CSV table of N, CA and C in Angstrom, one decimal:
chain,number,residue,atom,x,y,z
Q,1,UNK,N,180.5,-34.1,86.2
Q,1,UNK,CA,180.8,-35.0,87.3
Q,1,UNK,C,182.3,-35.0,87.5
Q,2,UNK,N,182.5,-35.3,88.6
Q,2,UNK,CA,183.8,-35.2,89.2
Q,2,UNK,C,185.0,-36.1,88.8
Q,3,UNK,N,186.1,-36.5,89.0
Q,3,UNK,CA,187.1,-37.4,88.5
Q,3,UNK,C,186.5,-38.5,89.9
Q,4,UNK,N,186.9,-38.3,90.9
Q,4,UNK,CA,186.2,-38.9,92.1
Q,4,UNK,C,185.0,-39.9,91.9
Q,5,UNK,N,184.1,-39.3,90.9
Q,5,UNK,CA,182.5,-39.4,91.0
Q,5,UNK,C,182.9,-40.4,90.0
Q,6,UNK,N,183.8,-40.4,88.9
Q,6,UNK,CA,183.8,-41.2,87.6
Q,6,UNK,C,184.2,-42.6,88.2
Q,7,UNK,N,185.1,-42.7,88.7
Q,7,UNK,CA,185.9,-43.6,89.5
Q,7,UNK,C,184.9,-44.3,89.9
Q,8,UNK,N,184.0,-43.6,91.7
Q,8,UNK,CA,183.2,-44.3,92.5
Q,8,UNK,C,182.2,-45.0,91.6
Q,9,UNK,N,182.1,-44.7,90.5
Q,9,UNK,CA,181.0,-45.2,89.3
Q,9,UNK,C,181.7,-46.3,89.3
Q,10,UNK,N,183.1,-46.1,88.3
Q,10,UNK,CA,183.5,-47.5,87.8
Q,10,UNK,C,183.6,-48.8,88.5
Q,11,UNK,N,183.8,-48.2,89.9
Q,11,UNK,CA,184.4,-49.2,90.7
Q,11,UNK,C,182.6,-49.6,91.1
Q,12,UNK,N,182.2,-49.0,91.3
Q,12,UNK,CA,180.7,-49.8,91.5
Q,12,UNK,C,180.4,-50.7,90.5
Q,13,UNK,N,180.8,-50.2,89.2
Q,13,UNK,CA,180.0,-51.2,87.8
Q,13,UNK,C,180.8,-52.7,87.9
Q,14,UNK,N,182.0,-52.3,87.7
Q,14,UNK,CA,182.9,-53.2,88.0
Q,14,UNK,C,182.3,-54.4,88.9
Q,15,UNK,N,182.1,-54.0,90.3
Q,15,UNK,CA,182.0,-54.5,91.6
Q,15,UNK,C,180.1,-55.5,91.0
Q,16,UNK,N,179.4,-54.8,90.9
Q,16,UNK,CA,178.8,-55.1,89.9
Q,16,UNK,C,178.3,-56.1,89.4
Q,17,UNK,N,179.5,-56.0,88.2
Q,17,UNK,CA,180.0,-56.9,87.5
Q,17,UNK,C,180.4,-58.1,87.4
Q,18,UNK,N,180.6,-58.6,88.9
Q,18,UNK,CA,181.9,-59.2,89.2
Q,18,UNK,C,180.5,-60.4,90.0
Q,19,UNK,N,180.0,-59.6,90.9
Q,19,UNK,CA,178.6,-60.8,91.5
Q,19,UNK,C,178.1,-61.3,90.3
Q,20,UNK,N,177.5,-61.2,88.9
Q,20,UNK,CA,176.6,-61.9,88.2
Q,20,UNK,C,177.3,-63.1,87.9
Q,21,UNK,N,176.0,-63.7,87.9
Q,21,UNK,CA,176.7,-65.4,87.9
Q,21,UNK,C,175.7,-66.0,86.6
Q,22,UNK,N,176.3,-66.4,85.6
Q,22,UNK,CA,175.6,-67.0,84.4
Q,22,UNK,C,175.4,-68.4,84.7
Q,23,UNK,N,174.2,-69.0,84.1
Q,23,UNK,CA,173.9,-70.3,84.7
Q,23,UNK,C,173.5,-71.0,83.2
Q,24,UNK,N,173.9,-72.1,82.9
Q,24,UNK,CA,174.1,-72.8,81.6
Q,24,UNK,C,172.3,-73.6,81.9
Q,25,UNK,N,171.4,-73.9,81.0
Q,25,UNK,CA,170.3,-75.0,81.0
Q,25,UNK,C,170.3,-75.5,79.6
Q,26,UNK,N,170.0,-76.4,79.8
Q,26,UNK,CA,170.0,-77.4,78.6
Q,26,UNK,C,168.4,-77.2,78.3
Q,27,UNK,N,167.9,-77.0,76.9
Q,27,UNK,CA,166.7,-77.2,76.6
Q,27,UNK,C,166.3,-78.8,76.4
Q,28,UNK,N,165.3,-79.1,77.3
Q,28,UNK,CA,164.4,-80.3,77.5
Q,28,UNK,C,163.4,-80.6,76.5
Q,29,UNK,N,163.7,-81.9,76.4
Q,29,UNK,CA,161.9,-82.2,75.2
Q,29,UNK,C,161.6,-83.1,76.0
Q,30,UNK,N,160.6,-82.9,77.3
Q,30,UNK,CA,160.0,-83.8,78.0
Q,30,UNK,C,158.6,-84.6,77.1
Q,31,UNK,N,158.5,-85.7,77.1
Q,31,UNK,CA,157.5,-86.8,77.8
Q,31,UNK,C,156.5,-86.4,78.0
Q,32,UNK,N,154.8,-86.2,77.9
Q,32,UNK,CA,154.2,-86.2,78.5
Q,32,UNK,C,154.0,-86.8,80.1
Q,33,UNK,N,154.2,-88.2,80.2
Q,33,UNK,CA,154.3,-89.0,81.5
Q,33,UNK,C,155.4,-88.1,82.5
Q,34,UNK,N,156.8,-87.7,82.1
Q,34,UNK,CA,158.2,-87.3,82.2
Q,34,UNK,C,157.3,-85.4,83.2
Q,35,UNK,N,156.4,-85.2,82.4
Q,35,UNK,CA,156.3,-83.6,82.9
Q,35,UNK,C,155.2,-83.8,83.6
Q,36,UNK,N,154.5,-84.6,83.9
Q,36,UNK,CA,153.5,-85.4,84.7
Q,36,UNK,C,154.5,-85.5,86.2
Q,37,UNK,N,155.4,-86.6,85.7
Q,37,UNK,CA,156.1,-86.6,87.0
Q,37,UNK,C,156.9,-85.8,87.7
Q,38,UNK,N,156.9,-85.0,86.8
Q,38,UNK,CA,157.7,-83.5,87.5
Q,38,UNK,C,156.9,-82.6,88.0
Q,39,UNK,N,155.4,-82.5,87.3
Q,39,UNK,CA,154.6,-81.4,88.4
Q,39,UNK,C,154.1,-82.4,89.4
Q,40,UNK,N,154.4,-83.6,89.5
Q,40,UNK,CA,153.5,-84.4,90.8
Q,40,UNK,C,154.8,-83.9,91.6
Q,41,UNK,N,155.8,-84.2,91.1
Q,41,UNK,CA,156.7,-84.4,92.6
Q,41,UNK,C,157.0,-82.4,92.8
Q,42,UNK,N,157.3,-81.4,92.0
Q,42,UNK,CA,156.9,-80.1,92.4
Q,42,UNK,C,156.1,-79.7,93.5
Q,43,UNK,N,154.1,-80.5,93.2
Q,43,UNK,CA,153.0,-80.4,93.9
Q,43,UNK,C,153.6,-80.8,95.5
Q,44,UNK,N,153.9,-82.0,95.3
Q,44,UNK,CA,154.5,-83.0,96.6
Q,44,UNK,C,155.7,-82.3,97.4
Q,45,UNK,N,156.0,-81.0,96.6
Q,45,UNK,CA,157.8,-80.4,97.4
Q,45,UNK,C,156.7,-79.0,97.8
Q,46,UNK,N,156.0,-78.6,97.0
Q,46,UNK,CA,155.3,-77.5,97.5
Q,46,UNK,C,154.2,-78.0,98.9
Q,47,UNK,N,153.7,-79.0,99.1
Q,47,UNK,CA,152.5,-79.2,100.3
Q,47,UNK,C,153.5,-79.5,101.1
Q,48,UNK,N,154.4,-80.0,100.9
Q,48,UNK,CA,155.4,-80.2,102.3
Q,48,UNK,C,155.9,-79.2,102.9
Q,49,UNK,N,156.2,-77.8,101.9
Q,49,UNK,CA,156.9,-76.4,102.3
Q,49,UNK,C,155.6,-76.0,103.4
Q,50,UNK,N,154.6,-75.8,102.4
Q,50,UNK,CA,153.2,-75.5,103.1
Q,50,UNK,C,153.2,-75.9,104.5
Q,51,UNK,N,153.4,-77.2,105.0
Q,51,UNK,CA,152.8,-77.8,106.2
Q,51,UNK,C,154.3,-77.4,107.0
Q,52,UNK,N,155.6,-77.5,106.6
Q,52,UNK,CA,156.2,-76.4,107.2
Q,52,UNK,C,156.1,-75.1,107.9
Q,53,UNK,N,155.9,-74.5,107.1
Q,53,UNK,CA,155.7,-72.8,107.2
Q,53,UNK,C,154.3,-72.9,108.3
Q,54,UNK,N,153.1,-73.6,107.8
Q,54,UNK,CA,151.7,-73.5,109.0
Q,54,UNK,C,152.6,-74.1,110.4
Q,55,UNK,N,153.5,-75.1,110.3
Q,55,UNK,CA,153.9,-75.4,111.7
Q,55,UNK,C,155.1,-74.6,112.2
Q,56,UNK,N,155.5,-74.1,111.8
Q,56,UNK,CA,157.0,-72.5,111.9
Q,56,UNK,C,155.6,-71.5,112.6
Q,57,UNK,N,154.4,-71.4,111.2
Q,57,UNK,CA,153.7,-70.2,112.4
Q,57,UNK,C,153.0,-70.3,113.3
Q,58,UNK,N,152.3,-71.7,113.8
Q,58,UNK,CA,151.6,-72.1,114.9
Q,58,UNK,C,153.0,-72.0,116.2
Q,59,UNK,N,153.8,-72.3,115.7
Q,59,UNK,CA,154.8,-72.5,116.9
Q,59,UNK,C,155.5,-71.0,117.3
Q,60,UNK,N,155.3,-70.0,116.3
Q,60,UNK,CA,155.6,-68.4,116.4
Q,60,UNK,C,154.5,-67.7,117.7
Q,61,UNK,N,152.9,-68.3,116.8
Q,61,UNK,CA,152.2,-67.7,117.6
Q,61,UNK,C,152.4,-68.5,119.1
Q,62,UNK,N,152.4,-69.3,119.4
Q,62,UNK,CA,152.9,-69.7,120.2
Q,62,UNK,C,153.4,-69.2,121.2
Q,63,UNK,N,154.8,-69.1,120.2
Q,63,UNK,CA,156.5,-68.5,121.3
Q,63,UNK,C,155.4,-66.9,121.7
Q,64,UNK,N,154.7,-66.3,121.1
Q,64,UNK,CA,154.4,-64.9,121.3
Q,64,UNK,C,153.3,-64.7,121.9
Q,65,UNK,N,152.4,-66.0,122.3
Q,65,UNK,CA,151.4,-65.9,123.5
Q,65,UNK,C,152.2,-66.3,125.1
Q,66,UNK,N,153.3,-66.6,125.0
Q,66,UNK,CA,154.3,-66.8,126.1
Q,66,UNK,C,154.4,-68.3,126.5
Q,67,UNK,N,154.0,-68.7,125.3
Q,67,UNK,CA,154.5,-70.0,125.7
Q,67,UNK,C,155.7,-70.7,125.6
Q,68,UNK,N,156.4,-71.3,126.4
Q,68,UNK,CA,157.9,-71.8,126.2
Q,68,UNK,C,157.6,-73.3,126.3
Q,69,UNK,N,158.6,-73.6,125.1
Q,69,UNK,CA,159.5,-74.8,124.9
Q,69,UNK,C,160.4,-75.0,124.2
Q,70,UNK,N,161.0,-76.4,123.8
Q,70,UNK,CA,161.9,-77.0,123.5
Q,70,UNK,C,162.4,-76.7,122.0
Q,71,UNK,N,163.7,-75.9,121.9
Q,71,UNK,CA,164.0,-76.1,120.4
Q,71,UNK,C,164.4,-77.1,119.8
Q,72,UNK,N,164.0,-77.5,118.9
Q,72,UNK,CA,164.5,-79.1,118.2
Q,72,UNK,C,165.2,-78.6,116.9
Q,73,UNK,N,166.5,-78.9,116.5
Q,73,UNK,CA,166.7,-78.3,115.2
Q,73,UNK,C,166.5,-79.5,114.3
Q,74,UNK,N,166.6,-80.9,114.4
Q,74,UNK,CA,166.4,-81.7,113.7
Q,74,UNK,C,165.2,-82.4,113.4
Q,75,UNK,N,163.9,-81.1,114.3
Q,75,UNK,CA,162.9,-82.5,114.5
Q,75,UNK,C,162.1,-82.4,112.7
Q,76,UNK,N,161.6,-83.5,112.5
Q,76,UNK,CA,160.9,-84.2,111.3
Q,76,UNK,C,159.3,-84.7,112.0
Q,77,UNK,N,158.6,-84.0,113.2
Q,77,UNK,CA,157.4,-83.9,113.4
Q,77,UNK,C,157.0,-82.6,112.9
């Protein structure tokens, strides 16, 4: 390999290198009740994504049968 090629390496690993981001977590000794309330409220953040996303793609198919309306960026219907 070339002196060029050695370089474009380093500077890639380097570059790399430089995006990873370490993230600290503390080990938890949950609760039974404690880990109860954490997959309820998970369950409760996941059916809400869901009813999201079905109403993003009702309103896709929509925009792509030619139907026009109103963009709302804030709506909460």
């Amino acid at each position: 390999m070339s002196y060029c090629g050695n370089v474009a390496e380093s500077v890639y690993v380097v570059t790399r290198a430089k995006t990873i981001k370490n993230t600290v977590m503390v080990n938890e000794e949950l609760t039974a009740e404690e880990w109860k309330r954490r997959y309820e409220r998970e369950r409760d953040k996941c059916a809400r994504l869901r009813g999201l996303i079905e109403r993003y793609e009702a309103e896709l198919a929509r925009w792509r049968h030619g139907q026009s309306f109103c963009i709302s960026i804030n709506s909460t219907q």
